[in-house]
């Protein structure tokens, strides 16, 4: 769940970063297009006209404006092929074509145009360099980097604010206890967070009231059933037919077991937290000895000393239900106890028929039976596993049930060890 919330926060942040960064790139591109110098095609024609005029007036300049001197060779430096091509095309459009050469001399900002004058030599003229200043790409890279970092910071902050109510809901779900209630959430922070906290607190109160109402209903039904069942048992005693009387008494015993199991389930769900340090190995040894005296096939591997925090009566009832379930339905139970890090692991193995894969997720539901036809032959009301899970989860433990590859079931109970 948390991974999903982080993924949503990341997607929102990435979306905002892309949106802001796209706007920045578009604005930067537009600004560079608007502010860039004119194209060489637009600037070369005036230069070409100047060259033609200079060549026409060559040798007729005044003292104030002396005519350019002829040079025996064109200007040195590196020939700018691109600018040379533009200037030659401009000369063709404005007058006679000339074999002009545009050079870039090291240390000079302006370009130099070398124009041939027949066999007399070359005229050297300077052309202003209107290209952007050097290092412009570095400046642009720094600009985009700053914009990217700024947009990322704004996007991450915005994504966290947007997902805070969802994060609050996720944290609240993780705090829901086995009884369906959770601790009140402080109604502080931004308005959307306070609204989410108020809604969750209201939901928690309603769930708590619903759970209490359900528990009272089940407990009342279980107690109310006792009176009519007692009257029915008294009437059944006066039935003359022994077989018929035995059937009535058997059905009444089953109803009584169901009522007792329902009342025990309610007591476990609403019971107080009576945790205390317990030796888990000793509890398992006592349960195994008790069940063996009752004729159950239970094998307990030598358990190491492991201490947990739990209620002694409740924990013993839960483990007895699990082991009895394996011994009754699985033709015997093999119990193993070991410690892994800070957790106590109890494995209960049997060799029974197992549970169909499509029903394995329902085994902890109250009154669940794999085969309803076995109700008469196997005692119990189908609440043993439900009660066991309720107790184990109350002490921050877990229970899982799975089919073994070799046949039978594997019940795994995990409890945190005492610090």
CSV table of C-alpha atoms in Angstrom, one decimal:
chain,number,residue,atom,x,y,z
A,1,UNK,CA,0.0,0.0,0.0
A,2,UNK,CA,2.7,2.4,0.9
A,3,UNK,CA,4.5,1.5,-2.3
A,4,UNK,CA,1.3,2.5,-4.2
A,5,UNK,CA,1.1,5.8,-2.4
A,6,UNK,CA,4.8,6.6,-3.1
A,7,UNK,CA,4.2,5.6,-6.7
A,8,UNK,CA,1.3,8.1,-7.0
A,9,UNK,CA,3.3,10.8,-5.4
A,10,UNK,CA,6.1,10.2,-7.8
A,11,UNK,CA,3.8,10.2,-10.8
A,12,UNK,CA,2.3,13.5,-9.8
A,13,UNK,CA,5.7,15.0,-9.2
A,14,UNK,CA,7.0,13.8,-12.5
A,15,UNK,CA,3.9,15.1,-14.3
A,16,UNK,CA,4.3,18.5,-12.7
A,17,UNK,CA,8.1,18.6,-13.5
A,18,UNK,CA,7.4,17.7,-17.2
A,19,UNK,CA,4.6,20.3,-17.4
A,20,UNK,CA,6.8,23.1,-15.9
A,21,UNK,CA,9.9,22.1,-17.8
A,22,UNK,CA,8.0,21.9,-21.1
A,23,UNK,CA,6.7,25.5,-20.5
A,24,UNK,CA,10.3,26.6,-19.6
A,25,UNK,CA,11.7,25.0,-22.8
A,26,UNK,CA,9.0,26.5,-25.0
A,27,UNK,CA,9.5,30.0,-23.4
A,28,UNK,CA,13.3,29.7,-23.8
A,29,UNK,CA,13.0,28.6,-27.4
A,30,UNK,CA,10.6,31.4,-28.2
A,31,UNK,CA,12.9,33.9,-26.5
A,32,UNK,CA,16.0,32.7,-28.4
A,33,UNK,CA,14.2,32.8,-31.7
A,34,UNK,CA,13.0,36.4,-31.0
A,35,UNK,CA,16.3,37.7,-29.7
A,36,UNK,CA,18.6,36.0,-32.1
A,37,UNK,CA,20.5,38.2,-34.6
A,38,UNK,CA,19.2,38.6,-38.2
A,39,UNK,CA,20.0,35.9,-40.6
A,40,UNK,CA,23.1,36.2,-42.9
A,41,UNK,CA,20.8,36.4,-45.9
A,42,UNK,CA,19.3,39.6,-44.5
A,43,UNK,CA,22.7,41.2,-43.6
A,44,UNK,CA,24.9,40.2,-46.6
A,45,UNK,CA,23.1,42.2,-49.2
A,46,UNK,CA,23.9,45.6,-47.6
A,47,UNK,CA,27.5,44.4,-47.2
A,48,UNK,CA,27.5,43.4,-50.9
A,49,UNK,CA,26.2,46.8,-52.0
A,50,UNK,CA,29.0,48.4,-49.9
A,51,UNK,CA,31.6,46.2,-51.6
A,52,UNK,CA,30.3,47.1,-55.1
A,53,UNK,CA,30.3,50.8,-54.2
A,54,UNK,CA,33.8,50.5,-52.8
A,55,UNK,CA,35.1,48.9,-55.9
A,56,UNK,CA,33.4,51.6,-58.1
A,57,UNK,CA,35.0,54.4,-56.1
A,58,UNK,CA,38.3,52.7,-55.7
A,59,UNK,CA,41.1,55.3,-56.2
A,60,UNK,CA,38.8,58.3,-55.9
A,61,UNK,CA,38.6,58.8,-52.1
A,62,UNK,CA,39.3,62.0,-50.4
A,63,UNK,CA,41.8,62.8,-47.7
A,64,UNK,CA,39.2,62.5,-45.0
A,65,UNK,CA,37.9,59.2,-46.4
A,66,UNK,CA,40.9,57.5,-47.9
A,67,UNK,CA,40.2,54.7,-50.3
A,68,UNK,CA,41.1,51.2,-49.1
A,69,UNK,CA,44.5,50.0,-50.1
A,70,UNK,CA,45.0,47.0,-52.3
A,71,UNK,CA,46.7,44.0,-50.8
A,72,UNK,CA,48.6,41.4,-52.8
A,73,UNK,CA,46.9,38.5,-51.0
A,74,UNK,CA,43.6,37.8,-49.4
A,75,UNK,CA,43.3,38.1,-45.6
A,76,UNK,CA,44.7,35.3,-43.5
A,77,UNK,CA,42.9,33.3,-40.9
A,78,UNK,CA,40.3,30.6,-41.4
A,79,UNK,CA,37.9,30.8,-44.3
A,80,UNK,CA,34.3,30.8,-43.2
A,81,UNK,CA,32.7,28.8,-45.9
A,82,UNK,CA,29.2,29.4,-44.9
A,83,UNK,CA,29.5,33.2,-44.7
A,84,UNK,CA,31.5,33.1,-48.0
A,85,UNK,CA,28.7,31.4,-49.7
A,86,UNK,CA,26.1,33.8,-48.4
A,87,UNK,CA,28.2,36.8,-49.5
A,88,UNK,CA,28.8,35.5,-53.0
A,89,UNK,CA,25.0,34.9,-53.5
A,90,UNK,CA,24.4,38.5,-52.2
A,91,UNK,CA,26.9,39.9,-54.7
A,92,UNK,CA,25.2,38.0,-57.5
A,93,UNK,CA,21.8,39.5,-56.5
A,94,UNK,CA,23.2,43.1,-56.2
A,95,UNK,CA,25.6,43.3,-59.1
A,96,UNK,CA,28.4,41.3,-60.8
A,97,UNK,CA,29.5,38.1,-59.2
A,98,UNK,CA,32.8,38.1,-57.5
A,99,UNK,CA,35.1,35.4,-56.1
A,100,UNK,CA,35.0,37.0,-52.6
A,101,UNK,CA,36.5,35.2,-49.5
A,102,UNK,CA,35.3,35.7,-45.9
A,103,UNK,CA,37.8,34.9,-43.3
A,104,UNK,CA,37.8,34.7,-39.5
A,105,UNK,CA,41.1,36.1,-38.1
A,106,UNK,CA,42.0,34.9,-34.6
A,107,UNK,CA,41.6,37.7,-32.0
A,108,UNK,CA,39.3,39.8,-34.0
A,109,UNK,CA,35.5,39.9,-33.5
A,110,UNK,CA,34.6,41.0,-37.0
A,111,UNK,CA,34.9,39.0,-40.1
A,112,UNK,CA,37.1,40.1,-43.0
A,113,UNK,CA,36.0,40.0,-46.6
A,114,UNK,CA,38.7,39.7,-49.3
A,115,UNK,CA,37.5,41.1,-52.6
A,116,UNK,CA,39.6,40.6,-55.8
A,117,UNK,CA,40.2,43.7,-58.0
A,118,UNK,CA,41.2,42.2,-61.3
A,119,UNK,CA,45.0,41.6,-61.4
A,120,UNK,CA,45.7,44.6,-59.1
A,121,UNK,CA,45.2,42.7,-55.8
A,122,UNK,CA,42.7,42.3,-53.1
A,123,UNK,CA,40.5,44.8,-51.1
A,124,UNK,CA,40.0,43.8,-47.4
A,125,UNK,CA,36.8,44.9,-45.8
A,126,UNK,CA,35.5,44.2,-42.3
A,127,UNK,CA,32.1,42.6,-41.8
A,128,UNK,CA,30.4,43.0,-38.4
A,129,UNK,CA,29.9,39.6,-36.6
A,130,UNK,CA,26.3,39.6,-35.5
A,131,UNK,CA,26.3,36.0,-34.2
A,132,UNK,CA,25.5,35.4,-30.5
A,133,UNK,CA,28.4,35.7,-28.0
A,134,UNK,CA,30.6,32.6,-27.4
A,135,UNK,CA,29.5,30.3,-24.6
A,136,UNK,CA,25.8,30.9,-25.2
A,137,UNK,CA,25.1,27.1,-25.0
A,138,UNK,CA,26.6,27.0,-21.5
A,139,UNK,CA,24.5,29.9,-20.4
A,140,UNK,CA,21.4,28.2,-21.9
A,141,UNK,CA,22.3,24.9,-20.1
A,142,UNK,CA,22.7,26.7,-16.8
A,143,UNK,CA,19.4,28.5,-17.3
A,144,UNK,CA,17.6,25.2,-18.1
A,145,UNK,CA,19.3,23.5,-15.1
A,146,UNK,CA,18.1,26.2,-12.7
A,147,UNK,CA,14.6,26.1,-14.2
A,148,UNK,CA,14.6,22.3,-13.9
A,149,UNK,CA,15.7,22.3,-10.3
A,150,UNK,CA,13.2,24.9,-9.4
A,151,UNK,CA,10.4,23.2,-11.1
A,152,UNK,CA,11.3,19.9,-9.5
A,153,UNK,CA,11.3,21.4,-6.0
A,154,UNK,CA,7.9,23.1,-6.6
A,155,UNK,CA,6.5,19.9,-8.2
A,156,UNK,CA,7.6,17.6,-5.3
A,157,UNK,CA,6.2,20.0,-2.7
A,158,UNK,CA,2.9,20.3,-4.6
A,159,UNK,CA,2.7,16.5,-5.0
A,160,UNK,CA,3.2,15.9,-1.3
A,161,UNK,CA,0.6,18.4,-0.5
A,162,UNK,CA,-1.8,16.8,-2.9
A,163,UNK,CA,-1.2,13.3,-1.6
A,164,UNK,CA,-1.2,14.1,2.1
A,165,UNK,CA,-4.9,13.3,2.5
A,166,UNK,CA,-4.3,10.0,0.7
A,167,UNK,CA,-1.2,9.3,2.8
A,168,UNK,CA,-3.3,10.0,5.9
A,169,UNK,CA,-5.9,7.4,4.8
A,170,UNK,CA,-3.2,4.8,4.1
A,171,UNK,CA,-1.7,5.3,7.5
A,172,UNK,CA,-5.1,5.1,9.1
A,173,UNK,CA,-5.8,1.8,7.3
A,174,UNK,CA,-2.6,0.3,8.7
A,175,UNK,CA,-3.6,1.3,12.2
A,176,UNK,CA,-7.0,-0.4,12.1
A,177,UNK,CA,-7.0,-3.2,14.7
A,178,UNK,CA,-8.7,-6.6,14.6
A,179,UNK,CA,-11.8,-5.1,16.2
A,180,UNK,CA,-12.2,-2.6,13.2
A,181,UNK,CA,-11.3,0.5,15.2
A,182,UNK,CA,-8.3,2.8,15.2
A,183,UNK,CA,-6.8,5.5,17.4
A,184,UNK,CA,-8.2,9.1,16.8
A,185,UNK,CA,-6.3,11.1,14.2
A,186,UNK,CA,-5.2,14.6,15.1
A,187,UNK,CA,-7.3,17.1,13.1
A,188,UNK,CA,-4.4,19.5,12.3
A,189,UNK,CA,-2.7,20.8,9.2
A,190,UNK,CA,-4.1,22.2,6.0
A,191,UNK,CA,-7.8,22.2,5.4
A,192,UNK,CA,-7.8,19.2,3.1
A,193,UNK,CA,-5.9,17.2,5.7
A,194,UNK,CA,-8.2,18.2,8.5
A,195,UNK,CA,-11.2,17.3,6.4
A,196,UNK,CA,-9.7,13.8,5.7
A,197,UNK,CA,-8.9,13.4,9.4
A,198,UNK,CA,-12.4,14.3,10.4
A,199,UNK,CA,-13.9,11.9,7.9
A,200,UNK,CA,-11.6,9.0,9.2
A,201,UNK,CA,-12.4,9.7,12.8
A,202,UNK,CA,-16.1,9.7,12.0
A,203,UNK,CA,-15.7,6.5,10.1
A,204,UNK,CA,-13.8,4.9,13.1
A,205,UNK,CA,-16.6,5.9,15.5
A,206,UNK,CA,-19.2,4.4,13.2
A,207,UNK,CA,-17.2,1.2,12.8
A,208,UNK,CA,-16.7,0.9,16.5
A,209,UNK,CA,-20.4,1.3,17.1
A,210,UNK,CA,-21.3,-1.2,14.4
A,211,UNK,CA,-18.8,-3.7,15.9
A,212,UNK,CA,-20.2,-3.3,19.4
A,213,UNK,CA,-23.8,-3.6,18.1
A,214,UNK,CA,-22.9,-6.8,16.2
A,215,UNK,CA,-21.1,-8.2,19.3
A,216,UNK,CA,-24.1,-7.5,21.5
A,217,UNK,CA,-26.4,-9.0,19.0
A,218,UNK,CA,-24.4,-12.2,18.8
A,219,UNK,CA,-23.9,-12.5,22.5
A,220,UNK,CA,-27.6,-11.8,23.2
A,221,UNK,CA,-28.6,-14.4,20.6
A,222,UNK,CA,-26.3,-17.0,22.2
A,223,UNK,CA,-27.7,-16.4,25.6
A,224,UNK,CA,-31.3,-16.3,24.5
A,225,UNK,CA,-30.9,-19.6,22.8
A,226,UNK,CA,-30.0,-21.3,26.0
A,227,UNK,CA,-33.5,-21.0,27.5
A,228,UNK,CA,-35.5,-22.6,24.6
A,229,UNK,CA,-32.8,-25.2,24.2
A,230,UNK,CA,-33.1,-26.1,27.9
A,231,UNK,CA,-36.9,-26.5,27.5
A,232,UNK,CA,-36.4,-28.6,24.4
A,233,UNK,CA,-33.9,-30.8,26.2
A,234,UNK,CA,-36.4,-31.4,29.0
A,235,UNK,CA,-39.1,-32.3,26.5
A,236,UNK,CA,-36.7,-34.6,24.6
A,237,UNK,CA,-36.1,-36.6,27.8
A,238,UNK,CA,-39.8,-37.7,27.8
A,239,UNK,CA,-39.6,-39.1,24.2
A,240,UNK,CA,-40.2,-42.9,24.6
A,241,UNK,CA,-38.4,-43.9,21.4
A,242,UNK,CA,-34.7,-44.2,22.4
A,243,UNK,CA,-33.4,-43.6,18.8
A,244,UNK,CA,-35.6,-40.5,18.3
A,245,UNK,CA,-34.7,-39.2,21.8
A,246,UNK,CA,-31.0,-39.6,21.0
A,247,UNK,CA,-31.4,-37.7,17.7
A,248,UNK,CA,-33.1,-34.8,19.5
A,249,UNK,CA,-30.4,-34.7,22.2
A,250,UNK,CA,-27.6,-34.8,19.6
A,251,UNK,CA,-29.1,-31.8,17.7
A,252,UNK,CA,-29.5,-29.9,20.9
A,253,UNK,CA,-25.9,-30.5,21.9
A,254,UNK,CA,-24.8,-29.2,18.5
A,255,UNK,CA,-26.9,-26.1,19.0
A,256,UNK,CA,-25.4,-25.6,22.4
A,257,UNK,CA,-21.9,-25.9,21.0
A,258,UNK,CA,-22.7,-23.3,18.4
A,259,UNK,CA,-24.1,-20.9,21.0
A,260,UNK,CA,-21.1,-21.4,23.3
A,261,UNK,CA,-18.6,-20.8,20.4
A,262,UNK,CA,-20.4,-17.6,19.4
A,263,UNK,CA,-20.2,-16.3,22.9
A,264,UNK,CA,-16.5,-17.2,23.2
A,265,UNK,CA,-15.8,-15.4,19.9
A,266,UNK,CA,-17.5,-12.3,21.2
A,267,UNK,CA,-15.6,-12.4,24.4
A,268,UNK,CA,-12.3,-12.7,22.5
A,269,UNK,CA,-13.1,-9.8,20.3
A,270,UNK,CA,-14.1,-7.4,23.1
A,271,UNK,CA,-11.8,-8.8,25.7
A,272,UNK,CA,-9.3,-6.5,27.5
A,273,UNK,CA,-5.6,-6.6,26.7
A,274,UNK,CA,-4.2,-8.9,29.4
A,275,UNK,CA,-0.8,-9.5,27.9
A,276,UNK,CA,2.0,-10.8,30.1
A,277,UNK,CA,5.4,-12.6,29.6
A,278,UNK,CA,4.7,-16.3,28.7
A,279,UNK,CA,6.9,-19.3,27.9
A,280,UNK,CA,5.6,-20.4,24.6
A,281,UNK,CA,7.4,-23.8,24.7
A,282,UNK,CA,5.7,-24.6,28.0
A,283,UNK,CA,2.3,-23.7,26.8
A,284,UNK,CA,2.7,-26.0,23.7
A,285,UNK,CA,4.0,-28.8,25.9
A,286,UNK,CA,0.9,-28.5,28.2
A,287,UNK,CA,-1.5,-28.5,25.2
A,288,UNK,CA,0.2,-31.5,23.6
A,289,UNK,CA,0.0,-33.5,26.9
A,290,UNK,CA,-3.7,-32.6,27.3
A,291,UNK,CA,-4.7,-33.6,23.8
A,292,UNK,CA,-2.7,-36.9,24.0
A,293,UNK,CA,-4.6,-37.7,27.2
A,294,UNK,CA,-7.9,-37.2,25.2
A,295,UNK,CA,-6.7,-39.7,22.6
A,296,UNK,CA,-5.5,-37.2,20.0
A,297,UNK,CA,-2.4,-37.9,17.9
A,298,UNK,CA,0.0,-35.0,18.7
A,299,UNK,CA,3.7,-34.9,18.2
A,300,UNK,CA,5.7,-32.0,19.6
A,301,UNK,CA,9.3,-31.6,18.4
A,302,UNK,CA,11.7,-30.5,21.2
A,303,UNK,CA,10.8,-26.8,21.5
A,304,UNK,CA,13.4,-24.2,22.4
A,305,UNK,CA,12.7,-21.7,25.2
A,306,UNK,CA,10.8,-18.8,23.6
A,307,UNK,CA,9.1,-16.0,25.5
A,308,UNK,CA,6.2,-13.9,24.2
A,309,UNK,CA,3.8,-11.3,25.5
A,310,UNK,CA,0.2,-12.5,25.5
A,311,UNK,CA,-2.8,-13.4,27.6
A,312,UNK,CA,-2.2,-16.9,29.1
A,313,UNK,CA,-5.8,-18.2,28.8
A,314,UNK,CA,-6.5,-16.6,25.4
A,315,UNK,CA,-3.2,-17.8,23.8
A,316,UNK,CA,-3.6,-21.3,25.1
A,317,UNK,CA,-7.2,-21.4,23.7
A,318,UNK,CA,-5.9,-20.2,20.3
A,319,UNK,CA,-3.1,-22.7,20.0
A,320,UNK,CA,-5.3,-25.5,21.3
A,321,UNK,CA,-7.8,-24.7,18.6
A,322,UNK,CA,-5.1,-24.8,15.9
A,323,UNK,CA,-3.6,-28.1,17.1
A,324,UNK,CA,-7.0,-29.7,17.6
A,325,UNK,CA,-8.0,-28.7,14.1
A,326,UNK,CA,-4.9,-30.5,12.7
A,327,UNK,CA,-5.4,-33.6,15.0
A,328,UNK,CA,-9.1,-33.9,14.2
A,329,UNK,CA,-9.2,-33.2,10.5
A,330,UNK,CA,-5.7,-34.1,9.5
A,331,UNK,CA,-5.1,-37.5,11.2
A,332,UNK,CA,-2.6,-36.2,13.7
A,333,UNK,CA,-0.6,-33.0,14.3
A,334,UNK,CA,3.1,-32.4,14.3
A,335,UNK,CA,4.0,-29.2,16.1
A,336,UNK,CA,7.3,-27.3,15.7
A,337,UNK,CA,8.6,-24.2,17.4
A,338,UNK,CA,11.6,-22.1,16.6
A,339,UNK,CA,12.7,-18.5,16.6
A,340,UNK,CA,13.6,-16.4,13.6
A,341,UNK,CA,15.0,-13.0,14.5
A,342,UNK,CA,12.5,-11.3,16.8
A,343,UNK,CA,9.6,-13.6,16.0
A,344,UNK,CA,8.4,-17.0,17.3
A,345,UNK,CA,7.3,-19.3,14.6
A,346,UNK,CA,4.9,-22.2,15.3
A,347,UNK,CA,4.3,-24.7,12.5
A,348,UNK,CA,1.5,-27.2,12.8
A,349,UNK,CA,1.6,-29.9,10.2
A,350,UNK,CA,-1.0,-32.7,9.4
A,351,UNK,CA,-1.5,-35.4,6.9
A,352,UNK,CA,-5.2,-34.9,6.1
A,353,UNK,CA,-6.9,-34.2,2.8
A,354,UNK,CA,-6.2,-30.5,2.9
A,355,UNK,CA,-8.5,-27.8,1.7
A,356,UNK,CA,-9.5,-27.1,-1.9
A,357,UNK,CA,-7.5,-24.2,-3.3
A,358,UNK,CA,-10.6,-22.2,-4.1
A,359,UNK,CA,-11.7,-22.4,-0.4
A,360,UNK,CA,-8.4,-21.9,1.3
A,361,UNK,CA,-9.1,-18.1,1.7
A,362,UNK,CA,-12.4,-18.9,3.6
A,363,UNK,CA,-11.0,-21.1,6.4
A,364,UNK,CA,-11.0,-18.3,9.0
A,365,UNK,CA,-14.6,-17.3,8.4
A,366,UNK,CA,-17.0,-18.1,11.2
A,367,UNK,CA,-18.9,-21.3,10.9
A,368,UNK,CA,-16.9,-22.3,7.8
A,369,UNK,CA,-16.8,-26.0,6.9
A,370,UNK,CA,-15.0,-27.6,3.9
A,371,UNK,CA,-17.7,-30.3,3.8
A,372,UNK,CA,-21.1,-29.6,5.3
A,373,UNK,CA,-21.8,-33.3,5.3
A,374,UNK,CA,-19.1,-33.8,7.9
A,375,UNK,CA,-21.0,-31.7,10.5
A,376,UNK,CA,-22.5,-34.7,12.1
A,377,UNK,CA,-19.4,-36.8,12.2
A,378,UNK,CA,-16.9,-34.1,13.3
A,379,UNK,CA,-17.7,-32.1,16.5
A,380,UNK,CA,-17.5,-28.3,16.6
A,381,UNK,CA,-19.3,-25.3,15.3
A,382,UNK,CA,-16.7,-24.1,12.8
A,383,UNK,CA,-15.5,-21.1,15.0
A,384,UNK,CA,-12.2,-22.5,16.2
A,385,UNK,CA,-10.0,-20.9,13.5
A,386,UNK,CA,-11.9,-17.7,13.7
A,387,UNK,CA,-11.3,-17.5,17.5
A,388,UNK,CA,-7.7,-18.4,17.1
A,389,UNK,CA,-7.0,-15.7,14.5
A,390,UNK,CA,-8.8,-13.1,16.6
A,391,UNK,CA,-6.6,-13.9,19.6
A,392,UNK,CA,-3.3,-14.1,17.7
A,393,UNK,CA,-3.9,-10.8,15.8
A,394,UNK,CA,-4.7,-9.1,19.1
A,395,UNK,CA,-1.1,-9.8,20.2
A,396,UNK,CA,0.3,-8.5,16.9
A,397,UNK,CA,0.7,-12.0,15.5
A,398,UNK,CA,-0.4,-13.6,12.2
A,399,UNK,CA,-1.8,-17.0,11.1
A,400,UNK,CA,-1.5,-18.5,7.6
A,401,UNK,CA,-2.9,-21.8,6.4
A,402,UNK,CA,-1.7,-23.5,3.2
A,403,UNK,CA,-1.8,-26.9,1.6
A,404,UNK,CA,1.4,-28.9,1.7
A,405,UNK,CA,3.0,-30.3,-1.4
A,406,UNK,CA,3.2,-33.7,0.1
A,407,UNK,CA,-0.5,-33.6,1.3
A,408,UNK,CA,-2.2,-32.1,4.4
A,409,UNK,CA,-2.2,-28.6,5.8
A,410,UNK,CA,0.5,-26.4,7.2
A,411,UNK,CA,-0.7,-23.9,9.8
A,412,UNK,CA,1.9,-21.2,10.6
A,413,UNK,CA,1.5,-18.9,13.6
A,414,UNK,CA,3.9,-16.0,14.1
A,415,UNK,CA,4.1,-14.0,17.3
A,416,UNK,CA,6.6,-11.3,18.3
A,417,UNK,CA,9.1,-12.4,20.9
A,418,UNK,CA,9.4,-10.6,24.2
A,419,UNK,CA,12.0,-7.9,23.9
